[in-house]
PDB file of C-alpha atoms and ligand atoms in Angstrom:
ATOM      1  CA  MET A   9      15.617  83.954  76.188  1.00 98.00           C
ATOM      2  CA  TYR A  10      18.499  81.763  77.310  1.00 98.00           C
ATOM      3  CA  PHE A  11      21.665  83.565  78.375  1.00 98.00           C
ATOM      4  CA  VAL A  12      25.015  81.874  78.965  1.00 98.00           C
ATOM      5  CA  THR A  13      28.364  82.956  80.247  1.00 98.00           C
ATOM      6  CA  PHE A  14      31.052  81.131  78.312  1.00 98.00           C
ATOM      7  CA  GLY A  15      34.773  81.231  77.569  1.00 96.00           C
ATOM      8  CA  THR A  16      37.509  81.086  80.156  1.00 93.00           C
ATOM      9  CA  PRO A  17      37.227  82.146  83.794  1.00 90.00           C
ATOM     10  CA  THR A  18      39.562  85.081  83.133  1.00 92.00           C
ATOM     11  CA  LYS A  19      37.736  86.149  79.945  1.00 93.00           C
ATOM     12  CA  PRO A  20      34.044  85.360  80.390  1.00 96.00           C
ATOM     13  CA  ARG A  21      31.724  86.296  77.519  1.00 96.00           C
ATOM     14  CA  LEU A  22      27.992  86.771  77.398  1.00 97.00           C
ATOM     15  CA  GLY A  23      25.983  84.713  74.914  1.00 97.00           C
ATOM     16  CA  LEU A  24      22.414  84.220  73.795  1.00 98.00           C
ATOM     17  CA  VAL A  25      21.453  80.592  73.146  1.00 98.00           C
ATOM     18  CA  GLU A  26      19.074  79.824  70.295  1.00 96.00           C
ATOM     19  CA  GLY A  27      18.663  76.113  69.695  1.00 95.00           C
ATOM     20  CA  ASP A  28      22.120  74.532  69.505  1.00 96.00           C
ATOM     21  CA  ALA A  29      23.873  77.784  68.646  1.00 97.00           C
ATOM     22  CA  VAL A  30      25.158  80.722  70.650  1.00 98.00           C
ATOM     23  CA  ILE A  31      25.452  84.353  69.643  1.00 97.00           C
ATOM     24  CA  ASP A  32      28.500  86.014  71.167  1.00 96.00           C
ATOM     25  CA  LEU A  33      26.716  89.232  72.058  1.00 95.00           C
ATOM     26  CA  ALA A  34      29.673  91.594  72.273  1.00 91.00           C
ATOM     27  CA  LYS A  35      30.925  90.402  68.889  1.00 91.00           C
ATOM     28  CA  ALA A  36      27.522  90.522  67.216  1.00 91.00           C
ATOM     29  CA  ALA A  37      26.813  93.989  68.580  1.00 88.00           C
ATOM     30  CA  GLY A  38      29.906  95.524  66.998  1.00 83.00           C
ATOM     31  CA  ASP A  39      29.634  99.246  67.658  1.00 75.00           C
ATOM     32  CA  ALA A  40      26.139  99.021  69.130  1.00 76.00           C
ATOM     33  CA  ARG A  41      26.815  98.986  72.831  1.00 83.00           C
ATOM     34  CA  LEU A  42      25.418  96.056  74.779  1.00 89.00           C
ATOM     35  CA  PRO A  43      25.971  94.863  78.337  1.00 92.00           C
ATOM     36  CA  GLY A  44      29.203  92.870  78.395  1.00 91.00           C
ATOM     37  CA  ASP A  45      28.442  90.448  81.204  1.00 96.00           C
ATOM     38  CA  MET A  46      25.477  88.834  82.889  1.00 98.00           C
ATOM     39  CA  LEU A  47      25.262  91.223  85.842  1.00 98.00           C
ATOM     40  CA  SER A  48      25.294  94.252  83.533  1.00 97.00           C
ATOM     41  CA  LEU A  49      22.663  92.594  81.351  1.00 97.00           C
ATOM     42  CA  ILE A  50      20.377  91.998  84.326  1.00 98.00           C
ATOM     43  CA  GLU A  51      20.850  95.580  85.512  1.00 97.00           C
ATOM     44  CA  ALA A  52      20.177  96.991  82.052  1.00 96.00           C
ATOM     45  CA  GLY A  53      16.575  95.791  82.269  1.00 95.00           C
ATOM     46  CA  PRO A  54      13.944  95.076  79.600  1.00 95.00           C
ATOM     47  CA  ALA A  55      15.277  97.645  77.079  1.00 94.00           C
ATOM     48  CA  ALA A  56      18.507  95.656  76.727  1.00 95.00           C
ATOM     49  CA  LEU A  57      16.560  92.428  76.174  1.00 96.00           C
ATOM     50  CA  LYS A  58      14.606  94.070  73.342  1.00 95.00           C
ATOM     51  CA  LYS A  59      17.812  95.322  71.775  1.00 94.00           C
ATOM     52  CA  ILE A  60      19.309  91.827  71.971  1.00 96.00           C
ATOM     53  CA  ALA A  61      16.201  90.257  70.410  1.00 96.00           C
ATOM     54  CA  ARG A  62      16.535  92.642  67.448  1.00 94.00           C
ATOM     55  CA  LEU A  63      20.231  91.892  67.140  1.00 94.00           C
ATOM     56  CA  ALA A  64      19.621  88.124  67.252  1.00 95.00           C
ATOM     57  CA  ALA A  65      17.031  88.348  64.486  1.00 94.00           C
ATOM     58  CA  LYS A  66      19.632  89.756  62.107  1.00 92.00           C
ATOM     59  CA  THR A  67      22.614  87.632  63.175  1.00 93.00           C
ATOM     60  CA  PRO A  68      23.253  85.043  60.432  1.00 93.00           C
ATOM     61  CA  ARG A  69      23.722  81.370  61.202  1.00 91.00           C
ATOM     62  CA  ALA A  70      27.383  81.559  60.174  1.00 91.00           C
ATOM     63  CA  ALA A  71      28.075  84.152  62.864  1.00 91.00           C
ATOM     64  CA  ARG A  72      26.867  81.811  65.621  1.00 95.00           C
ATOM     65  CA  LYS A  73      28.962  79.313  67.538  1.00 96.00           C
ATOM     66  CA  PRO A  74      27.880  75.721  68.140  1.00 97.00           C
ATOM     67  CA  LEU A  75      26.803  75.444  71.780  1.00 97.00           C
ATOM     68  CA  SER A  76      28.723  72.165  72.102  1.00 97.00           C
ATOM     69  CA  SER A  77      31.989  73.917  71.198  1.00 96.00           C
ATOM     70  CA  LEU A  78      31.885  76.296  74.152  1.00 97.00           C
ATOM     71  CA  ARG A  79      32.946  75.945  77.738  1.00 98.00           C
ATOM     72  CA  LEU A  80      30.032  77.208  79.794  1.00 98.00           C
ATOM     73  CA  LEU A  81      30.778  78.969  83.055  1.00 98.00           C
ATOM     74  CA  ALA A  82      28.315  79.647  85.860  1.00 98.00           C
ATOM     75  CA  PRO A  83      25.868  82.194  84.395  1.00 98.00           C
ATOM     76  CA  ILE A  84      26.979  84.637  87.093  1.00 98.00           C
ATOM     77  CA  PRO A  85      30.551  83.500  87.782  1.00 98.00           C
ATOM     78  CA  HIS A  86      31.084  86.070  90.545  1.00 97.00           C
ATOM     79  CA  PRO A  87      27.870  87.087  92.269  1.00 98.00           C
ATOM     80  CA  ARG A  88      28.272  90.359  94.170  1.00 97.00           C
ATOM     81  CA  ARG A  89      27.223  88.680  97.374  1.00 98.00           C
ATOM     82  CA  ASN A  90      26.411  85.308  98.841  1.00 98.00           C
ATOM     83  CA  VAL A  91      23.864  83.022  97.254  1.00 98.00           C
ATOM     84  CA  PHE A  92      20.658  83.165  99.313  1.00 98.00           C
ATOM     85  CA  CYS A  93      19.301  79.702 100.107  1.00 98.00           C
ATOM     86  CA  LEU A  94      16.284  78.089 101.692  1.00 98.00           C
ATOM     87  CA  GLY A  95      16.544  75.046 103.899  1.00 96.00           C
ATOM     88  CA  LEU A  96      13.715  72.551 104.342  1.00 96.00           C
ATOM     89  CA  ASN A  97      11.442  74.104 101.698  1.00 98.00           C
ATOM     90  CA  TYR A  98       9.918  70.792 100.582  1.00 98.00           C
ATOM     91  CA  ALA A  99       7.809  68.915 103.147  1.00 96.00           C
ATOM     92  CA  GLU A 100       9.171  65.463 102.234  1.00 97.00           C
ATOM     93  CA  HIS A 101      12.733  66.753 102.602  1.00 96.00           C
ATOM     94  CA  ALA A 102      11.964  68.423 105.940  1.00 95.00           C
ATOM     95  CA  LYS A 103      10.533  65.074 107.057  1.00 96.00           C
ATOM     96  CA  GLU A 104      13.471  62.928 105.870  1.00 96.00           C
ATOM     97  CA  SER A 105      15.961  65.384 107.430  1.00 95.00           C
ATOM     98  CA  ALA A 106      14.246  65.309 110.815  1.00 96.00           C
ATOM     99  CA  GLU A 107      13.904  61.522 110.758  1.00 95.00           C
ATOM    100  CA  ALA A 108      17.534  60.966 109.731  1.00 94.00           C
ATOM    101  CA  ARG A 109      18.650  63.101 112.671  1.00 93.00           C
ATOM    102  CA  GLY A 110      16.208  61.528 115.138  1.00 95.00           C
ATOM    103  CA  ARG A 111      14.255  64.715 115.554  1.00 94.00           C
ATOM    104  CA  GLU A 112      10.569  65.527 115.651  1.00 94.00           C
ATOM    105  CA  VAL A 113       9.163  66.337 112.206  1.00 93.00           C
ATOM    106  CA  LYS A 114       8.179  70.007 112.137  1.00 92.00           C
ATOM    107  CA  LEU A 115       7.535  71.934 108.957  1.00 94.00           C
ATOM    108  CA  PRO A 116       9.037  75.426 109.033  1.00 95.00           C
ATOM    109  CA  GLN A 117       6.534  78.192 109.842  1.00 97.00           C
ATOM    110  CA  HIS A 118       8.968  80.719 108.388  1.00 97.00           C
ATOM    111  CA  PRO A 119      11.485  80.158 105.588  1.00 98.00           C
ATOM    112  CA  VAL A 120      14.840  78.848 106.810  1.00 97.00           C
ATOM    113  CA  PHE A 121      17.333  81.229 105.201  1.00 98.00           C
ATOM    114  CA  PHE A 122      21.077  80.734 104.968  1.00 98.00           C
ATOM    115  CA  THR A 123      23.748  81.636 102.409  1.00 98.00           C
ATOM    116  CA  LYS A 124      26.551  80.053 100.431  1.00 98.00           C
ATOM    117  CA  ALA A 125      29.818  81.948  99.935  1.00 98.00           C
ATOM    118  CA  THR A 126      30.381  83.369  96.442  1.00 98.00           C
ATOM    119  CA  GLY A 127      33.600  81.338  96.148  1.00 98.00           C
ATOM    120  CA  ALA A 128      31.486  78.174  96.018  1.00 98.00           C
ATOM    121  CA  VAL A 129      30.004  79.146  92.640  1.00 98.00           C
ATOM    122  CA  ASN A 130      31.038  76.608  90.012  1.00 98.00           C
ATOM    123  CA  GLY A 131      30.370  75.983  86.321  1.00 98.00           C
ATOM    124  CA  PRO A 132      27.542  73.755  85.097  1.00 98.00           C
ATOM    125  CA  PHE A 133      29.922  71.046  83.818  1.00 98.00           C
ATOM    126  CA  ASP A 134      33.024  71.615  85.941  1.00 98.00           C
ATOM    127  CA  ASP A 135      34.432  69.279  88.562  1.00 98.00           C
ATOM    128  CA  ILE A 136      33.410  69.601  92.196  1.00 98.00           C
ATOM    129  CA  PRO A 137      36.523  69.325  94.377  1.00 97.00           C
ATOM    130  CA  CYS A 138      36.305  66.784  97.190  1.00 95.00           C
ATOM    131  CA  ASP A 139      39.114  66.580  99.740  1.00 95.00           C
ATOM    132  CA  PRO A 140      38.621  63.629 102.120  1.00 94.00           C
ATOM    133  CA  GLN A 141      40.735  65.517 104.682  1.00 96.00           C
ATOM    134  CA  VAL A 142      38.044  68.210 104.701  1.00 97.00           C
ATOM    135  CA  THR A 143      34.789  66.265 104.372  1.00 97.00           C
ATOM    136  CA  GLN A 144      33.695  62.639 104.225  1.00 97.00           C
ATOM    137  CA  GLN A 145      30.047  63.508 103.650  1.00 98.00           C
ATOM    138  CA  LEU A 146      29.572  65.465 100.440  1.00 98.00           C
ATOM    139  CA  ASP A 147      25.902  65.440  99.449  1.00 98.00           C
ATOM    140  CA  TRP A 148      23.723  66.602  96.557  1.00 98.00           C
ATOM    141  CA  GLU A 149      20.734  68.987  96.503  1.00 98.00           C
ATOM    142  CA  VAL A 150      19.057  69.910  93.221  1.00 98.00           C
ATOM    143  CA  GLU A 151      17.298  73.277  93.434  1.00 98.00           C
ATOM    144  CA  LEU A 152      15.484  75.814  91.309  1.00 98.00           C
ATOM    145  CA  GLY A 153      17.558  78.999  91.300  1.00 99.00           C
ATOM    146  CA  VAL A 154      15.825  82.368  91.040  1.00 98.00           C
ATOM    147  CA  ILE A 155      17.719  85.369  89.679  1.00 98.00           C
ATOM    148  CA  ILE A 156      16.537  88.771  90.902  1.00 98.00           C
ATOM    149  CA  GLY A 157      16.162  91.380  88.148  1.00 98.00           C
ATOM    150  CA  LYS A 158      15.799  94.699  89.949  1.00 97.00           C
ATOM    151  CA  ALA A 159      16.373  96.208  93.349  1.00 98.00           C
ATOM    152  CA  GLY A 160      13.518  96.092  95.798  1.00 98.00           C
ATOM    153  CA  LYS A 161      12.678  96.137  99.477  1.00 98.00           C
ATOM    154  CA  ASN A 162       9.424  95.146 101.177  1.00 98.00           C
ATOM    155  CA  ILE A 163       8.183  93.667  97.916  1.00 98.00           C
ATOM    156  CA  PRO A 164       4.545  92.538  98.183  1.00 98.00           C
ATOM    157  CA  ARG A 165       3.823  88.973  97.101  1.00 98.00           C
ATOM    158  CA  GLU A 166       1.558  90.049  94.227  1.00 98.00           C
ATOM    159  CA  LYS A 167       4.365  92.160  92.751  1.00 98.00           C
ATOM    160  CA  ALA A 168       7.169  89.691  93.469  1.00 98.00           C
ATOM    161  CA  MET A 169       7.349  88.160  89.987  1.00 98.00           C
ATOM    162  CA  GLU A 170       8.144  91.605  88.532  1.00 98.00           C
ATOM    163  CA  TYR A 171      11.437  91.333  90.398  1.00 98.00           C
ATOM    164  CA  VAL A 172      12.392  87.958  88.955  1.00 98.00           C
ATOM    165  CA  PHE A 173      14.760  88.146  85.979  1.00 98.00           C
ATOM    166  CA  GLY A 174      14.919  84.429  85.389  1.00 98.00           C
ATOM    167  CA  TYR A 175      15.773  80.954  86.554  1.00 99.00           C
ATOM    168  CA  THR A 176      18.669  78.547  86.633  1.00 98.00           C
ATOM    169  CA  VAL A 177      19.561  75.143  88.092  1.00 99.00           C
ATOM    170  CA  VAL A 178      21.615  75.013  91.282  1.00 98.00           C
ATOM    171  CA  ASN A 179      23.261  72.067  93.024  1.00 98.00           C
ATOM    172  CA  ASP A 180      23.505  73.114  96.688  1.00 98.00           C
ATOM    173  CA  VAL A 181      26.390  70.721  97.362  1.00 98.00           C
ATOM    174  CA  SER A 182      26.602  70.220 101.115  1.00 98.00           C
ATOM    175  CA  ALA A 183      29.349  68.818 103.356  1.00 98.00           C
ATOM    176  CA  ARG A 184      27.053  67.284 105.984  1.00 98.00           C
ATOM    177  CA  ASP A 185      29.749  66.597 108.584  1.00 97.00           C
ATOM    178  CA  LEU A 186      30.779  70.283 108.478  1.00 97.00           C
ATOM    179  CA  GLN A 187      27.158  71.419 108.380  1.00 96.00           C
ATOM    180  CA  TRP A 188      26.395  69.549 111.616  1.00 95.00           C
ATOM    181  CA  ASN A 189      29.757  70.142 113.366  1.00 96.00           C
ATOM    182  CA  HIS A 190      29.689  73.892 112.930  1.00 96.00           C
ATOM    183  CA  GLN A 191      26.054  74.321 113.970  1.00 93.00           C
ATOM    184  CA  GLN A 192      25.269  76.860 111.257  1.00 95.00           C
ATOM    185  CA  PHE A 193      24.926  75.813 107.633  1.00 96.00           C
ATOM    186  CA  PHE A 194      27.413  78.331 106.236  1.00 97.00           C
ATOM    187  CA  LYS A 195      30.724  76.472 106.246  1.00 97.00           C
ATOM    188  CA  GLY A 196      29.342  73.107 105.161  1.00 98.00           C
ATOM    189  CA  LYS A 197      27.571  74.779 102.252  1.00 98.00           C
ATOM    190  CA  SER A 198      30.431  77.033 101.138  1.00 98.00           C
ATOM    191  CA  LEU A 199      33.378  74.835 100.140  1.00 98.00           C
ATOM    192  CA  ASP A 200      35.081  75.846  96.892  1.00 98.00           C
ATOM    193  CA  GLY A 201      33.082  74.577  93.929  1.00 98.00           C
ATOM    194  CA  ALA A 202      30.072  73.562  96.056  1.00 98.00           C
ATOM    195  CA  CYS A 203      27.602  75.658  94.095  1.00 98.00           C
ATOM    196  CA  PRO A 204      27.439  74.479  90.468  1.00 98.00           C
ATOM    197  CA  MET A 205      24.942  76.613  88.541  1.00 98.00           C
ATOM    198  CA  GLY A 206      23.565  76.834  85.048  1.00 98.00           C
ATOM    199  CA  PRO A 207      23.729  75.806  82.330  1.00 98.00           C
ATOM    200  CA  TRP A 208      22.142  79.213  81.609  1.00 98.00           C
ATOM    201  CA  ILE A 209      19.674  81.741  82.910  1.00 98.00           C
ATOM    202  CA  VAL A 210      16.244  81.328  81.353  1.00 98.00           C
ATOM    203  CA  THR A 211      14.335  84.611  81.418  1.00 98.00           C
ATOM    204  CA  ALA A 212      11.142  84.606  83.460  1.00 98.00           C
ATOM    205  CA  ASP A 213       8.852  85.032  80.421  1.00 97.00           C
ATOM    206  CA  GLU A 214       9.870  81.545  79.196  1.00 98.00           C
ATOM    207  CA  ILE A 215       8.485  79.840  82.315  1.00 98.00           C
ATOM    208  CA  ASP A 216       4.713  80.173  82.701  1.00 97.00           C
ATOM    209  CA  ASN A 217       4.638  78.656  86.158  1.00 98.00           C
ATOM    210  CA  PRO A 218       7.804  78.080  88.208  1.00 98.00           C
ATOM    211  CA  HIS A 219       5.777  75.815  90.492  1.00 98.00           C
ATOM    212  CA  ALA A 220       4.988  73.160  87.910  1.00 98.00           C
ATOM    213  CA  LEU A 221       8.466  71.952  86.978  1.00 98.00           C
ATOM    214  CA  ALA A 222       9.862  68.463  87.395  1.00 98.00           C
ATOM    215  CA  ILE A 223      13.037  68.602  89.501  1.00 98.00           C
ATOM    216  CA  ARG A 224      15.471  65.684  89.559  1.00 98.00           C
ATOM    217  CA  CYS A 225      18.937  64.630  90.599  1.00 98.00           C
ATOM    218  CA  ARG A 226      20.853  61.602  89.351  1.00 98.00           C
ATOM    219  CA  VAL A 227      24.116  60.202  90.645  1.00 98.00           C
ATOM    220  CA  ASN A 228      25.976  57.999  88.144  1.00 98.00           C
ATOM    221  CA  GLY A 229      22.725  57.788  86.171  1.00 98.00           C
ATOM    222  CA  VAL A 230      20.651  56.568  89.156  1.00 98.00           C
ATOM    223  CA  THR A 231      17.743  58.828  90.086  1.00 98.00           C
ATOM    224  CA  LYS A 232      18.068  60.049  93.680  1.00 98.00           C
ATOM    225  CA  GLN A 233      15.669  62.983  93.753  1.00 98.00           C
ATOM    226  CA  ASP A 234      12.490  63.142  91.666  1.00 98.00           C
ATOM    227  CA  SER A 235       9.862  65.698  92.567  1.00 98.00           C
ATOM    228  CA  THR A 236       8.150  68.827  91.328  1.00 98.00           C
ATOM    229  CA  THR A 237       8.533  72.465  92.279  1.00 98.00           C
ATOM    230  CA  ALA A 238       4.797  72.342  93.045  1.00 98.00           C
ATOM    231  CA  ASN A 239       5.882  70.795  96.354  1.00 97.00           C
ATOM    232  CA  MET A 240       7.690  73.893  97.633  1.00 98.00           C
ATOM    233  CA  ILE A 241       6.389  75.043 101.014  1.00 98.00           C
ATOM    234  CA  PHE A 242       7.229  78.708 100.379  1.00 98.00           C
ATOM    235  CA  THR A 243       6.636  79.701  96.747  1.00 98.00           C
ATOM    236  CA  VAL A 244       8.864  82.059  94.781  1.00 98.00           C
ATOM    237  CA  PRO A 245       6.576  85.081  95.411  1.00 98.00           C
ATOM    238  CA  ALA A 246       6.409  84.213  99.117  1.00 98.00           C
ATOM    239  CA  ILE A 247      10.196  83.865  99.307  1.00 98.00           C
ATOM    240  CA  VAL A 248      10.751  87.223  97.570  1.00 98.00           C
ATOM    241  CA  GLU A 249       8.204  88.917  99.828  1.00 98.00           C
ATOM    242  CA  ILE A 250       9.595  87.538 103.063  1.00 98.00           C
ATOM    243  CA  LEU A 251      13.313  87.812 102.178  1.00 98.00           C
ATOM    244  CA  SER A 252      12.894  91.419 101.015  1.00 98.00           C
ATOM    245  CA  ARG A 253      11.261  92.571 104.246  1.00 98.00           C
ATOM    246  CA  GLY A 254      13.730  95.124 105.508  1.00 98.00           C
ATOM    247  CA  LEU A 255      16.437  93.611 103.275  1.00 98.00           C
ATOM    248  CA  THR A 256      16.977  95.161  99.856  1.00 98.00           C
ATOM    249  CA  LEU A 257      17.287  92.612  97.094  1.00 98.00           C
ATOM    250  CA  GLN A 258      19.665  93.590  94.294  1.00 98.00           C
ATOM    251  CA  PRO A 259      19.721  92.746  90.605  1.00 98.00           C
ATOM    252  CA  GLY A 260      21.830  89.641  90.141  1.00 98.00           C
ATOM    253  CA  ASP A 261      21.005  88.189  93.546  1.00 98.00           C
ATOM    254  CA  VAL A 262      20.627  84.415  93.372  1.00 98.00           C
ATOM    255  CA  ILE A 263      18.110  82.542  95.523  1.00 98.00           C
ATOM    256  CA  ALA A 264      18.322  78.742  95.719  1.00 98.00           C
ATOM    257  CA  THR A 265      14.788  77.721  96.647  1.00 98.00           C
ATOM    258  CA  GLY A 266      15.406  74.474  98.528  1.00 98.00           C
ATOM    259  CA  THR A 267      15.700  70.816  97.632  1.00 98.00           C
ATOM    260  CA  PRO A 268      13.161  67.975  97.496  1.00 98.00           C
ATOM    261  CA  SER A 269      13.591  64.662  99.302  1.00 98.00           C
ATOM    262  CA  GLY A 270      16.131  62.026  98.291  1.00 98.00           C
ATOM    263  CA  VAL A 271      19.364  63.602  99.533  1.00 98.00           C
ATOM    264  CA  GLY A 272      22.211  61.273 100.486  1.00 98.00           C
ATOM    265  CA  PHE A 273      22.436  61.701 104.247  1.00 97.00           C
ATOM    266  CA  ALA A 274      18.766  60.824 104.762  1.00 97.00           C
ATOM    267  CA  ARG A 275      18.960  57.571 102.763  1.00 97.00           C
ATOM    268  CA  THR A 276      19.183  54.126 104.378  1.00 95.00           C
ATOM    269  CA  PRO A 277      22.083  53.540 104.540  1.00 96.00           C
ATOM    270  CA  PRO A 278      23.349  57.113 104.021  1.00 97.00           C
ATOM    271  CA  GLU A 279      25.107  57.780 100.712  1.00 98.00           C
ATOM    272  CA  PHE A 280      27.690  60.418  99.966  1.00 98.00           C
ATOM    273  CA  LEU A 281      29.477  61.557  96.836  1.00 98.00           C
ATOM    274  CA  GLN A 282      32.817  59.905  96.099  1.00 97.00           C
ATOM    275  CA  PRO A 283      35.612  60.953  93.733  1.00 96.00           C
ATOM    276  CA  GLY A 284      34.667  59.918  90.204  1.00 98.00           C
ATOM    277  CA  ASP A 285      30.896  60.127  90.796  1.00 98.00           C
ATOM    278  CA  VAL A 286      28.911  62.165  88.304  1.00 98.00           C
ATOM    279  CA  VAL A 287      25.996  64.169  89.677  1.00 98.00           C
ATOM    280  CA  GLU A 288      23.329  65.554  87.364  1.00 98.00           C
ATOM    281  CA  CYS A 289      20.754  68.118  88.450  1.00 98.00           C
ATOM    282  CA  GLU A 290      17.811  68.897  86.222  1.00 98.00           C
ATOM    283  CA  VAL A 291      14.855  71.260  86.326  1.00 98.00           C
ATOM    284  CA  GLU A 292      12.244  70.877  83.586  1.00 98.00           C
ATOM    285  CA  LYS A 293      12.184  73.665  80.970  1.00 98.00           C
ATOM    286  CA  ILE A 294      15.458  75.031  82.350  1.00 98.00           C
ATOM    287  CA  GLY A 295      18.119  72.399  81.797  1.00 98.00           C
ATOM    288  CA  VAL A 296      20.644  69.964  83.216  1.00 98.00           C
ATOM    289  CA  ILE A 297      23.971  70.551  84.934  1.00 98.00           C
ATOM    290  CA  ARG A 298      26.461  67.711  85.242  1.00 98.00           C
ATOM    291  CA  ASN A 299      29.489  67.691  87.522  1.00 98.00           C
ATOM    292  CA  ARG A 300      32.095  65.088  88.337  1.00 98.00           C
ATOM    293  CA  ILE A 301      33.444  64.760  91.855  1.00 98.00           C
ATOM    294  CA  ALA A 302      37.204  65.292  91.647  1.00 96.00           C
TER     295      ALA A 302
HETATM  296 ZN1   ZN B   3      19.739  73.416  99.700  1.00 61.14          ZN
END
């Protein structure tokens, strides 16, 4: 199933996408109570998904909205806490990063975790603000986003996929000058609008293998990143196992699983996003997000 959040930022609505049409779930449900937003849907668990599948089967074509007529918001416009992220989770990216910074190439022995502030979350087709007074080095990072479906702590690897609700596409937009100046990743990764997500959440059952997906980023139509999620160093089950050690994951948590090689700062010469550029991030079987630099 493909779930969207659409409407206006002050009145977000939850929708189910089927083909090129969207069912406005609250409207279709009428008196039958359904979760009203994405976080409630995730928390409601499998029973709610079954209920929605039954509802969709009896919702006539005329009661659906054309997908193209809707403004899509980030699937979870206001996560309850920071977006968890992995740095250097693709070997080629770890290598290009080290080389660009004149450092010895070392693959991480443990996942490199950091977070992005919730205020960075941005819609799948909304503008990314870029203030040259703040950063001169805005960069792209296409990533597979994992959405946690239920609370868990010390989750063993073999059970990890039971905790995954679904997937989305994330652009981990990064202000490199801030990232380096401030030592820790947080500030350079957390500017307003620096976390476009979407266009929807695809439930886990739709994706047989999250480690066999093409992952690409284009800037103004030119391919910059082109890899596969098979190249992740730490897989989704490994990430869930290690992150949840002594740290309770919550339904609705978002984990951005790292970016492949081809980012701007590591290119020769380095390239950064400029106002007017259009950056597209795509993960196979999930979708494409497209944002203009404002
Ligand atoms: Zn990243």
